[in-house]
């Protein structure tokens, strides 16, 4: 999964490696699966926040929101900073009025956060299979899953490559469904030349979790063009406190006065986190270019191995390259688990995105799901692994991973 610390097994392995070979000069240091790139500007901004005396939501969170709208380049958007993408997805569905009796369609091939927020609201999740090439939602399966109870669809831009938003939006419009994009992997990603976040969806939600394309440690951004959704999300982000309710009627409210209009949540982003986000956002394009260059290097180095390499973006589009996901070809000499073991033995971290939701006990049991219902996701899952891809990697790091893969696959 995206958020787990190194497994017990992995930690034991790292400890064992350093314990048995503490001073082997030829031993390369462990190459983690993911690492954030935090610079002096981020550190200085956090220190400035700490010295300012204002550490929770305040001027820096506001500036991060304004900068985010400027980044997306569309002043008709509103950006609402939250303390996770999960929070943002929850707020989005709540603002859209999703509740008991409703169904929301998403893909089985995602992180549980996409689907769990539907359950927070007492609505039901309808999981569908993925396109075998992109591992984004299978648009035909989405359309076939629509029932009179369906209220919304949540496409995931898997690995940072855009889902087929043109077709998804057209089907959603025809059936009167809301569209909430899970853009946790998609900063910056384009679809038909338009940045994700600026499309014609109801809400788009980005993640700034530690291993995402930019990070605030924990954090997220809800983006919408709909003033009513924005107003509701802002109220629900902070305990259901509404200031507009009395501002309209009373010019002079004492500063201590507030009104609670709903049982809201505690989803605000702190200024400490926003301080990181302000500078990470300025580097988002440079980070993407670096990841794209490293991905292209993998493409070249791995081309002749029995692997299925990740799909390229559509012509002219930007791929965020959050993940570099490879799949073993049918004729590969070893299995996925053995390949991950071989990489760990070579001191290289990797991960799997994702164990599909239909295999997890909660989702499987709640909806009586079978692997046979999701053949594309299941097949991909059994043969996939994500190898390291982040801006701090060097060309030598990429070469090292490629060499380890070659040794494992060619013997
Ligand atoms: C990371 C992730 C999330 C959750 O993001 P948080 O900011 O950790 O809440 C949701 N969906 C997908 C696809 C993700 O990868």
Short mmCIF file of C-alpha atoms in Angstrom, two decimals, residues 287-304 309-313 319-321 323-326 387-390 393-395 398-399 402:
data_model
loop_
_atom_site.label_atom_id
_atom_site.label_comp_id
_atom_site.label_asym_id
_atom_site.label_seq_id
_atom_site.Cartn_x
_atom_site.Cartn_y
_atom_site.Cartn_z
CA UNK A 287 10.00 17.10 -9.84
CA UNK A 288 7.74 15.74 -12.62
CA UNK A 289 10.40 16.35 -15.26
CA UNK A 290 12.97 14.56 -13.16
CA UNK A 291 10.67 11.56 -12.59
CA UNK A 292 9.78 11.47 -16.30
CA UNK A 293 13.48 11.40 -17.21
CA UNK A 294 14.14 8.58 -14.75
CA UNK A 295 11.09 6.68 -16.05
CA UNK A 296 12.42 7.04 -19.61
CA UNK A 297 15.74 5.63 -18.41
CA UNK A 298 13.93 2.62 -16.92
CA UNK A 299 11.99 2.24 -20.21
CA UNK A 300 15.24 2.00 -22.15
CA UNK A 301 17.11 -0.24 -19.70
CA UNK A 302 14.25 -2.70 -19.14
CA UNK A 303 12.94 -2.92 -22.71
CA UNK A 304 14.40 -6.35 -23.49
CA UNK A 309 6.44 -1.71 -18.79
CA UNK A 310 4.02 1.02 -17.72
CA UNK A 311 1.90 2.64 -20.43
CA UNK A 312 2.99 6.01 -21.80
CA UNK A 313 0.65 8.99 -21.49
CA UNK A 319 2.14 11.77 -16.84
CA UNK A 320 2.93 12.65 -13.22
CA UNK A 321 4.98 9.43 -12.89
CA UNK A 323 4.71 5.27 -9.66
CA UNK A 324 6.69 3.10 -12.05
CA UNK A 325 4.76 -0.16 -12.07
CA UNK A 326 6.18 -3.16 -13.92
CA UNK A 387 10.07 -0.03 -8.31
CA UNK A 388 11.66 3.13 -6.86
CA UNK A 389 10.93 6.36 -8.76
CA UNK A 390 11.50 9.72 -7.09
CA UNK A 393 17.22 9.15 -7.29
CA UNK A 394 20.33 9.35 -9.42
CA UNK A 395 20.86 7.77 -12.83
CA UNK A 398 18.08 3.60 -11.76
CA UNK A 399 20.90 1.60 -13.35
CA UNK A 402 17.70 -2.22 -13.70
#
